[in-house]
PDB file of C-alpha atoms in Angstrom:
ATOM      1  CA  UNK A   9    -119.424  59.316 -14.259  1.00  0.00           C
ATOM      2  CA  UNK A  10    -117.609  59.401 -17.748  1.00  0.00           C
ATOM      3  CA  UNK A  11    -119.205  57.284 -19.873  1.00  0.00           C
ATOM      4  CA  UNK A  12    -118.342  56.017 -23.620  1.00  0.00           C
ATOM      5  CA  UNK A  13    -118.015  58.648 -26.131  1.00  0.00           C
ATOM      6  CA  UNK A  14    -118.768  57.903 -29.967  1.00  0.00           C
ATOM      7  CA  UNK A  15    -118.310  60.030 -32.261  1.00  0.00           C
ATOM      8  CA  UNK A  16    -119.935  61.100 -34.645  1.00  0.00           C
ATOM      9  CA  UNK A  17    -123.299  60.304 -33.700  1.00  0.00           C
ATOM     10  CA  UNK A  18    -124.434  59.943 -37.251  1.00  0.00           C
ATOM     11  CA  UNK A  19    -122.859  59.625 -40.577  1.00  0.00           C
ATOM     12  CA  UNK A  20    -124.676  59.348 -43.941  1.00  0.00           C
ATOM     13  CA  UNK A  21    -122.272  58.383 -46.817  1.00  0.00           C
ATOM     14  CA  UNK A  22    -123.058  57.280 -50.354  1.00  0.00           C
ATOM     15  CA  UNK A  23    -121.613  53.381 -51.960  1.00  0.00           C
ATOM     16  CA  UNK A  24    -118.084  52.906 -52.332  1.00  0.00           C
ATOM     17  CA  UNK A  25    -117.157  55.947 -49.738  1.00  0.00           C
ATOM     18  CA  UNK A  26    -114.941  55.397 -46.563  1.00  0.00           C
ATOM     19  CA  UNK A  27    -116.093  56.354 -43.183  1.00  0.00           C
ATOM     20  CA  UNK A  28    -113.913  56.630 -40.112  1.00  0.00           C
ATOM     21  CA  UNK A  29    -115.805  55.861 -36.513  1.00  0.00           C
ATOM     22  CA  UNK A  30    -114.692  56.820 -33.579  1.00  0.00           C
ATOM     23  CA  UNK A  31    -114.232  55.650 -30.066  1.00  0.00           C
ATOM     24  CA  UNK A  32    -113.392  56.952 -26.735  1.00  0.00           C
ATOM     25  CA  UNK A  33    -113.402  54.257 -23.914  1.00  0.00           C
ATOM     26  CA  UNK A  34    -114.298  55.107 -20.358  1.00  0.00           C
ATOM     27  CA  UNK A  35    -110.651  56.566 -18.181  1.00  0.00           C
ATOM     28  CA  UNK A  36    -108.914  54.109 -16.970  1.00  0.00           C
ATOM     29  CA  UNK A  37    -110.450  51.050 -19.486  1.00  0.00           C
ATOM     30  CA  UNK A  38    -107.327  49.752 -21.761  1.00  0.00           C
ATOM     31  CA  UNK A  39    -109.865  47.119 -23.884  1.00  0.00           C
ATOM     32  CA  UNK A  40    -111.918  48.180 -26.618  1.00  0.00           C
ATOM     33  CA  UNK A  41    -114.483  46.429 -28.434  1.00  0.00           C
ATOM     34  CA  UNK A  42    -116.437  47.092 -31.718  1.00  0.00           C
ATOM     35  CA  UNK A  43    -120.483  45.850 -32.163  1.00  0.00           C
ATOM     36  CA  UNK A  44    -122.456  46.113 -35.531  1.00  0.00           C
ATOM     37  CA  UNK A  45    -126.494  46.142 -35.078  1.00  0.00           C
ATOM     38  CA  UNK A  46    -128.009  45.967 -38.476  1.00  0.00           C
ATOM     39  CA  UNK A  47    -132.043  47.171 -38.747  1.00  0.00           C
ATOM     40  CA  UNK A  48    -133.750  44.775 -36.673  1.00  0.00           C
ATOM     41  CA  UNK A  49    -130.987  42.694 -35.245  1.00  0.00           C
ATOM     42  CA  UNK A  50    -129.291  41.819 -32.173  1.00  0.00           C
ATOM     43  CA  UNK A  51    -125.496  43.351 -32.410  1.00  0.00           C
ATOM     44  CA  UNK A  52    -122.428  41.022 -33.442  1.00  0.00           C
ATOM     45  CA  UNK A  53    -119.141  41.050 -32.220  1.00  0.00           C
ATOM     46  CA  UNK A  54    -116.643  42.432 -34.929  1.00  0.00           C
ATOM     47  CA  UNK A  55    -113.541  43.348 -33.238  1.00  0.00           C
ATOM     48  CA  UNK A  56    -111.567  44.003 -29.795  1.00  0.00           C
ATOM     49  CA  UNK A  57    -107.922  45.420 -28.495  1.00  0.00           C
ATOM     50  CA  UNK A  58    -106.567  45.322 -25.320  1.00  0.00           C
ATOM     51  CA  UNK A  59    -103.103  47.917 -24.743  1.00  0.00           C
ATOM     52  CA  UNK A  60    -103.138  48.326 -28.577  1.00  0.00           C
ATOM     53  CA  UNK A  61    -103.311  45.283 -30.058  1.00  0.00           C
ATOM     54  CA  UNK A  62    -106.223  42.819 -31.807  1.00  0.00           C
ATOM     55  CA  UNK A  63    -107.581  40.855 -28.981  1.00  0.00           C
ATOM     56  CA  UNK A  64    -109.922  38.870 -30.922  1.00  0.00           C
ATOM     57  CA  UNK A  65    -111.568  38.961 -34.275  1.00  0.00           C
ATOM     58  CA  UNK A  66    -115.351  38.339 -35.317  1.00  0.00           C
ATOM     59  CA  UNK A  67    -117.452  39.052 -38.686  1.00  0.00           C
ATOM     60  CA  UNK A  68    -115.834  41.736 -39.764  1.00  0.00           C
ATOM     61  CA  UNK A  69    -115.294  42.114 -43.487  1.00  0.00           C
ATOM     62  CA  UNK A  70    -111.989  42.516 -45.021  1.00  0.00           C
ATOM     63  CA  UNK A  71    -112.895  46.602 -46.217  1.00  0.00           C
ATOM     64  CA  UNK A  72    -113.223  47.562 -42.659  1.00  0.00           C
ATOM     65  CA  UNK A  73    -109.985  48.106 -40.254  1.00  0.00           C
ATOM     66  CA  UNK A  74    -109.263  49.034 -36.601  1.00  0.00           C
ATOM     67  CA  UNK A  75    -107.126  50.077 -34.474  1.00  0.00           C
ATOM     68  CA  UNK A  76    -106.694  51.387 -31.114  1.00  0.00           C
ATOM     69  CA  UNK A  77    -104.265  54.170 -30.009  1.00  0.00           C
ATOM     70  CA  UNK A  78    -101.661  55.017 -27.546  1.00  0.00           C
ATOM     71  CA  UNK A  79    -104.548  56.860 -25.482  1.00  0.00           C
ATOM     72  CA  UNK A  80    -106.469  53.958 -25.805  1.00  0.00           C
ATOM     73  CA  UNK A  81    -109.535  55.170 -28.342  1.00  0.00           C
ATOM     74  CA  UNK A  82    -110.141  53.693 -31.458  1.00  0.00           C
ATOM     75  CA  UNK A  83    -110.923  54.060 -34.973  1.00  0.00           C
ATOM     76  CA  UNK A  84    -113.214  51.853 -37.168  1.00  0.00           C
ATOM     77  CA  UNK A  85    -112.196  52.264 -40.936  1.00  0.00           C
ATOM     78  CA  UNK A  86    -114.600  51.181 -43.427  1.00  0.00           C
ATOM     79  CA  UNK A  87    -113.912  51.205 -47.243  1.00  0.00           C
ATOM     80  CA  UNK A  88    -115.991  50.320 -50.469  1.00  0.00           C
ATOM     81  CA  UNK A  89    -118.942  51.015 -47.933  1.00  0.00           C
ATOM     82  CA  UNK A  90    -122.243  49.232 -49.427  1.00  0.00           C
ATOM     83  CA  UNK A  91    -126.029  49.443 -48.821  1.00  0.00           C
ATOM     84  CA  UNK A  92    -125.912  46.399 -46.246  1.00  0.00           C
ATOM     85  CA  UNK A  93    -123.635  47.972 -44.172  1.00  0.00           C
ATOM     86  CA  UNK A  94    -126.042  50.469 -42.579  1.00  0.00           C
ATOM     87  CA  UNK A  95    -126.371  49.666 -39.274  1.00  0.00           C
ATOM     88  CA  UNK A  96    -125.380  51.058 -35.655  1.00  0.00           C
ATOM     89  CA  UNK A  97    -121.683  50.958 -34.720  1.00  0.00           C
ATOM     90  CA  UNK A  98    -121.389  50.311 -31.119  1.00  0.00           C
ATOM     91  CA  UNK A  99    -117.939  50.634 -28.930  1.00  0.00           C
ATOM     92  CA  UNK A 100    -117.723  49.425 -25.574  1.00  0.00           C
ATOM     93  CA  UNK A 101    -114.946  49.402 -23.318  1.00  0.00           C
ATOM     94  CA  UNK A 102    -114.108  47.217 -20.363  1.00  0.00           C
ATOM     95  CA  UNK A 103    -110.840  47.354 -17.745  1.00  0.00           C
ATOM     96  CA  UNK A 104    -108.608  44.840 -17.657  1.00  0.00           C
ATOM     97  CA  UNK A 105    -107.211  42.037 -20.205  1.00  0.00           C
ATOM     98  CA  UNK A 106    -109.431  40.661 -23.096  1.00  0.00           C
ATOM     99  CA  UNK A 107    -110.072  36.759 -21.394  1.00  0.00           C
ATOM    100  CA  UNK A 108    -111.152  38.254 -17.943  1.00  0.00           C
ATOM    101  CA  UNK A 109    -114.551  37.170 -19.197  1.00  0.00           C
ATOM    102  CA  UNK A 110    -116.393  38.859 -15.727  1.00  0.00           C
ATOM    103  CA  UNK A 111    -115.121  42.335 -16.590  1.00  0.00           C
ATOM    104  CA  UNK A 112    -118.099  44.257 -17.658  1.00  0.00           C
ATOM    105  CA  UNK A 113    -118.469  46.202 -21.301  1.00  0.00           C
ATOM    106  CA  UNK A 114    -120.215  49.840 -21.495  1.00  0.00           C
ATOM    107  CA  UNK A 115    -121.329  50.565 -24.162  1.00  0.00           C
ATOM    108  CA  UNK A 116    -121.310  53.707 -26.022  1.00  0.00           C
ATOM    109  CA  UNK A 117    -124.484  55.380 -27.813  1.00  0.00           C
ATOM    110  CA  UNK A 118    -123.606  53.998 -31.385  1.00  0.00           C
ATOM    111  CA  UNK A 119    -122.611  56.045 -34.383  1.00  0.00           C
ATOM    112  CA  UNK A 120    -125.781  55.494 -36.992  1.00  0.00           C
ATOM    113  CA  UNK A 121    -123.870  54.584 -40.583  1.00  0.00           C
ATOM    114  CA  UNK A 122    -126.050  54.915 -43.037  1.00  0.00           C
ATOM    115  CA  UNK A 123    -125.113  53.943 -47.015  1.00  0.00           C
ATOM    116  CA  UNK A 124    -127.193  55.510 -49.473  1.00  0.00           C
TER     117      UNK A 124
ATOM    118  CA  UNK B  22    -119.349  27.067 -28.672  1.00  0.00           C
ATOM    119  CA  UNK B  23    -121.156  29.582 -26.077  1.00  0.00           C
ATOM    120  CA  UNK B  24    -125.017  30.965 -27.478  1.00  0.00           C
ATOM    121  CA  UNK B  25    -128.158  32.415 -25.753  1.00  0.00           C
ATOM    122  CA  UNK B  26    -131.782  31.783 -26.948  1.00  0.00           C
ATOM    123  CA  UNK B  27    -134.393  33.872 -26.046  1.00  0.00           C
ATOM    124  CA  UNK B  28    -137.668  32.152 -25.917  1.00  0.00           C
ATOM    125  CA  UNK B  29    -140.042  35.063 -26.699  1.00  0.00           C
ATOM    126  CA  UNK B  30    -139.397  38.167 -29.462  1.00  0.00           C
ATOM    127  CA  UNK B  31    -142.216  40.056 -27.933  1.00  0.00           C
ATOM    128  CA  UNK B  32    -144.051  40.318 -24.443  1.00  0.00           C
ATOM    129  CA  UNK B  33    -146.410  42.558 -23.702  1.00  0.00           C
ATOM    130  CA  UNK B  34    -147.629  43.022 -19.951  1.00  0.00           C
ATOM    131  CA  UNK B  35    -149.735  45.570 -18.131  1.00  0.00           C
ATOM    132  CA  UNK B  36    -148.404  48.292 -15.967  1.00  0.00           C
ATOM    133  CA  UNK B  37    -148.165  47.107 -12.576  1.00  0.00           C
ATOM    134  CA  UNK B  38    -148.006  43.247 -13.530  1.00  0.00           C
ATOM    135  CA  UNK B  39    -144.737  41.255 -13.003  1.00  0.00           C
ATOM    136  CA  UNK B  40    -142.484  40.629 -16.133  1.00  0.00           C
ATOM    137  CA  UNK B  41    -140.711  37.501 -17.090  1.00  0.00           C
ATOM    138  CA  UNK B  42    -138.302  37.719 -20.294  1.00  0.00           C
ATOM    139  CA  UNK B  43    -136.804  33.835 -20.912  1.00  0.00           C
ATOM    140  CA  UNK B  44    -133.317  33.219 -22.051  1.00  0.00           C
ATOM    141  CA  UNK B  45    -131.578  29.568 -22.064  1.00  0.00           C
ATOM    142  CA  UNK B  46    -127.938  29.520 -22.419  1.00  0.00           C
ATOM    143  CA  UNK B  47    -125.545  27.004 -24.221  1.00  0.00           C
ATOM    144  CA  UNK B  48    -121.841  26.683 -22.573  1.00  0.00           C
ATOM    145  CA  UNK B  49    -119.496  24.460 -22.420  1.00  0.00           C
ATOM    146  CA  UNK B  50    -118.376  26.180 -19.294  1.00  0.00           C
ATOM    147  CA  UNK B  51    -119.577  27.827 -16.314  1.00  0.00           C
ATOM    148  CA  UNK B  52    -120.610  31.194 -18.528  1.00  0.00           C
ATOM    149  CA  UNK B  53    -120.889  34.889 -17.622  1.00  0.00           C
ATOM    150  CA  UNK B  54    -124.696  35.570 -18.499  1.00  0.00           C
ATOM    151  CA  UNK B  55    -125.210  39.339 -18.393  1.00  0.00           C
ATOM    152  CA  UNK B  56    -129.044  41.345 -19.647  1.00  0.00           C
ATOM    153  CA  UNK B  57    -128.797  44.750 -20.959  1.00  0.00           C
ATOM    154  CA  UNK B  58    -131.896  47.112 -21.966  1.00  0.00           C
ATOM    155  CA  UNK B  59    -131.887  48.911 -25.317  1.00  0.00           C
ATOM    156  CA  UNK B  60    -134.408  52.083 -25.404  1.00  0.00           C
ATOM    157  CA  UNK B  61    -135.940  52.738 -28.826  1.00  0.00           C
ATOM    158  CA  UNK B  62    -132.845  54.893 -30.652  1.00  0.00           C
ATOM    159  CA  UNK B  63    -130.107  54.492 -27.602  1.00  0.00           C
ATOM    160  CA  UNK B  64    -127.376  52.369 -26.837  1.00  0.00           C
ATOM    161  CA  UNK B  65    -127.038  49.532 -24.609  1.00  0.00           C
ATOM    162  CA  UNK B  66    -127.326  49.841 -20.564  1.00  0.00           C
ATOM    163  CA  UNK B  67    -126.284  47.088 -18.395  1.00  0.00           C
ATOM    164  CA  UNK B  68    -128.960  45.952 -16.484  1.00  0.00           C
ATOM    165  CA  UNK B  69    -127.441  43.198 -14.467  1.00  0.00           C
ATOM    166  CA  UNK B  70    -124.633  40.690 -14.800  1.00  0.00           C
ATOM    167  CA  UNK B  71    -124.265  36.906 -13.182  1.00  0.00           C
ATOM    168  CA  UNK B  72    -120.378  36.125 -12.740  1.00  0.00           C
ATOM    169  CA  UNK B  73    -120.363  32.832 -10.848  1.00  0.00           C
ATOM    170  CA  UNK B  74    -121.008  34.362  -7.218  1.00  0.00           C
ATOM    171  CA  UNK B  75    -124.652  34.279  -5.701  1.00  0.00           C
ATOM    172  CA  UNK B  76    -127.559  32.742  -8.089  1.00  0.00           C
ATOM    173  CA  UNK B  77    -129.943  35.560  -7.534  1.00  0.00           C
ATOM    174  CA  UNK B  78    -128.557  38.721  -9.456  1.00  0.00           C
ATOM    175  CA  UNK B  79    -130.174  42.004  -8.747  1.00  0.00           C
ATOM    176  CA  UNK B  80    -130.312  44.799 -10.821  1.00  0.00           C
ATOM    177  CA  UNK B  81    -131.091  48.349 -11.551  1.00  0.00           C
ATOM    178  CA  UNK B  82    -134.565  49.431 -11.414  1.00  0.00           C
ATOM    179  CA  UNK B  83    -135.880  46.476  -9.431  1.00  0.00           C
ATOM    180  CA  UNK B  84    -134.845  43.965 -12.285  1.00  0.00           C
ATOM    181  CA  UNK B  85    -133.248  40.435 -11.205  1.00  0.00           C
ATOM    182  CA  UNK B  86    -132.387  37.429 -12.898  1.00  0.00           C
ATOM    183  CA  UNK B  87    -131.855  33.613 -10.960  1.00  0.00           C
ATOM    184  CA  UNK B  88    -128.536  31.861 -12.952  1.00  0.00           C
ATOM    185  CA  UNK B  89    -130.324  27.889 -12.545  1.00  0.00           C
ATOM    186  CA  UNK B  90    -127.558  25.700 -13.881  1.00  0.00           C
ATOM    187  CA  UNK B  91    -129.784  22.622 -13.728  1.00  0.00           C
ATOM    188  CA  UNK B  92    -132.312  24.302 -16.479  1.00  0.00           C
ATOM    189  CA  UNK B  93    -129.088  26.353 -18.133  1.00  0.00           C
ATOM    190  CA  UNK B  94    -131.519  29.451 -17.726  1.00  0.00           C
ATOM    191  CA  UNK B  95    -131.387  33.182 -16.617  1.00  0.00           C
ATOM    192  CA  UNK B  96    -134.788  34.510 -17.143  1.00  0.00           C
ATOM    193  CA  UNK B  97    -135.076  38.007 -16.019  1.00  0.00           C
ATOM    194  CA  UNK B  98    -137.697  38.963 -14.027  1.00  0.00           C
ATOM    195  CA  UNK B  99    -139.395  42.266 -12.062  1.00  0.00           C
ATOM    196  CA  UNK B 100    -142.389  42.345  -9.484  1.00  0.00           C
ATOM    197  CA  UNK B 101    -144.058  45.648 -11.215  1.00  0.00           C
ATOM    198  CA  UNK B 102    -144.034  46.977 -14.583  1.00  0.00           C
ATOM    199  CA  UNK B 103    -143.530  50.683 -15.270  1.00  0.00           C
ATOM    200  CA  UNK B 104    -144.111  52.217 -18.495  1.00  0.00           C
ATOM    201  CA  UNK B 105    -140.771  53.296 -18.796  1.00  0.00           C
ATOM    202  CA  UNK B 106    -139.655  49.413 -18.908  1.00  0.00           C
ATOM    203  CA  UNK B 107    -140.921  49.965 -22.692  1.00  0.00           C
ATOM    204  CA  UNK B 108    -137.887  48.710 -25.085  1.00  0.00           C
ATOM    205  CA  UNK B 109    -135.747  45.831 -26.109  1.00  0.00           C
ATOM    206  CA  UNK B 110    -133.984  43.462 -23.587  1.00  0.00           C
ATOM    207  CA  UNK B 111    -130.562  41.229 -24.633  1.00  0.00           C
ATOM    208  CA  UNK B 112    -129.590  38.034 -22.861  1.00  0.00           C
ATOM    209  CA  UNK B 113    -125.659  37.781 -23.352  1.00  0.00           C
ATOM    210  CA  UNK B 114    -122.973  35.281 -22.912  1.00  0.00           C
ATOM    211  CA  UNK B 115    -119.815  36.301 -22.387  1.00  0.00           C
ATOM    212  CA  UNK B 116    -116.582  34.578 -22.616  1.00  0.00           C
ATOM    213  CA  UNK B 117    -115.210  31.992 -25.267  1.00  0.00           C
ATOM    214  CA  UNK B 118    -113.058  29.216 -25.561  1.00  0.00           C
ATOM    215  CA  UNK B 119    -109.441  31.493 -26.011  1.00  0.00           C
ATOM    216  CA  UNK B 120    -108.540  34.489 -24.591  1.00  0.00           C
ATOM    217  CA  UNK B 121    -111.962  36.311 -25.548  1.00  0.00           C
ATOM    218  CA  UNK B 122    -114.218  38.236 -24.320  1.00  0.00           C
ATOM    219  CA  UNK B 123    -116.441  38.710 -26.961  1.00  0.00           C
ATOM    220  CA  UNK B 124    -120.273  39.239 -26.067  1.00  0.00           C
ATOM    221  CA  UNK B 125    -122.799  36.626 -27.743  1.00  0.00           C
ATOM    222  CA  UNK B 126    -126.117  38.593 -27.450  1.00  0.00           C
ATOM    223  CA  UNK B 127    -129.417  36.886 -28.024  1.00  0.00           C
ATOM    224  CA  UNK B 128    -131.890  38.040 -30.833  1.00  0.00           C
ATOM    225  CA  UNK B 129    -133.297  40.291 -27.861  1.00  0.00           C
ATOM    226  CA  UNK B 130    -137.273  40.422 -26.580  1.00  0.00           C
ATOM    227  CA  UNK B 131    -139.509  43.652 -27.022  1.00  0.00           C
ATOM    228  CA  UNK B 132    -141.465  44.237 -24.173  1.00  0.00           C
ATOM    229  CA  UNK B 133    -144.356  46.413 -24.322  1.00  0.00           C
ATOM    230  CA  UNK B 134    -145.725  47.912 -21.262  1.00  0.00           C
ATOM    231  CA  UNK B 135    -149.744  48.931 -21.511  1.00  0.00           C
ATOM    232  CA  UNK B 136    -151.032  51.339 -19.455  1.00  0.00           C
TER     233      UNK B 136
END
């Protein structure tokens, strides 16, 4: 079965650079979600759309944007990056509306950032 | 406010022997409790999810977890180890107080499997 694509797998950018992450949610899943996992943590909620708009918003800083397309994948935009935000990107993706708390989220296998 | 503690960071058990991770859950609500398995250097697999149906949740690869309102817990649990069991385990809690549904992941339990 298709799973969660993420792409790329890993990205090594220097302070102050932008990085673009990309998502690619299972067929047929119209709700995106967006996971940081810094070194040693558990992953946090940073940001979700369902049919192309902002379903809900966690701790996600002001330099980072997202948005998700008419085909339904997503991009994570980060700007200014900084040494703190190394960490593992997840996407997961999930059918039906954001609020249908029993759908289920797959996850992708991350996109490593790391900020030198 | 929905949250999950897990009550051990490590757990290490022999191959063969049953394993018990803990997790307690806060909600203000009846919650959606979920545990996925991270593998050293992959993402996140679903292991098993508890939606408000039967109590006793089975899994893949023989995991299951009992939702016990009473003691707000969802420890997961499996008869045998196997050394591929090795890697990091996440209680979640799923659903807020809006139109959300945000995962709340616990800070996760290592288990080591010995041979």
């Amino acid at each position: 079965a298709a799973g969660v694509i993420q792409s790329p797998r890993h990205l090594i950018k220097e302070k102050r650079e932008t990085a673009t992450l990309k998502c690619y949610p299972i067929p047929r899943h119209d709700t995106v979600y967006w996971y940081q996992q810094g070194p040693g943590q558990d992953p946090q909620f940073l940001i979700s759309f369902y049919e192309k708009m902002q379903s809900d918003k966690g701790s996600i800083p002001d330099r980072f944007s997202a948005q998700q397309f008419s085909d339904y994948h997503s991009e994570l935009n980060m700007s200014s990056l900084e040494l703190g935000d190394s960490a593992l990107y997840f996407c997961a993706s999930s059918l039906g509306p954001a609020g249908a708390s029993t759908d289920t989220q797959y996850f992708g296998p991350g996109t490593r950032l790391t900020v030198l | 406010a929905q949250s999950v503690t897990q009550l051990d960071s490590h757990v290490s058990v022999s191959e063969g022997t049953p394993v018990l991770l803990r997790c307690n859950y806060s909600s203000s609500y009846s919650p959606s409790l979920f545990w996925y398995v991270q593998h050293p250097n992959k993402g996140l697999q679903l292991l098993l999810k508890y939606t408000s149906a039967a109590t006793l949740v089975k899994g893949i690869n023989g995991f299951e977890a009992e939702f016990k309102k009473s003691e707000t817990s969802f420890h997961l649990t499996k008869p045998s180890a196997h050394m591929s069991d090795a890697a990091e385990y996440f209680c979640v809690v799923s659903g807020g107080s809006g139109a959300t549904n945000k995962l709340i992941f616990g800070t996760g339990t290592l288990l080591a499997v010995q041979p």
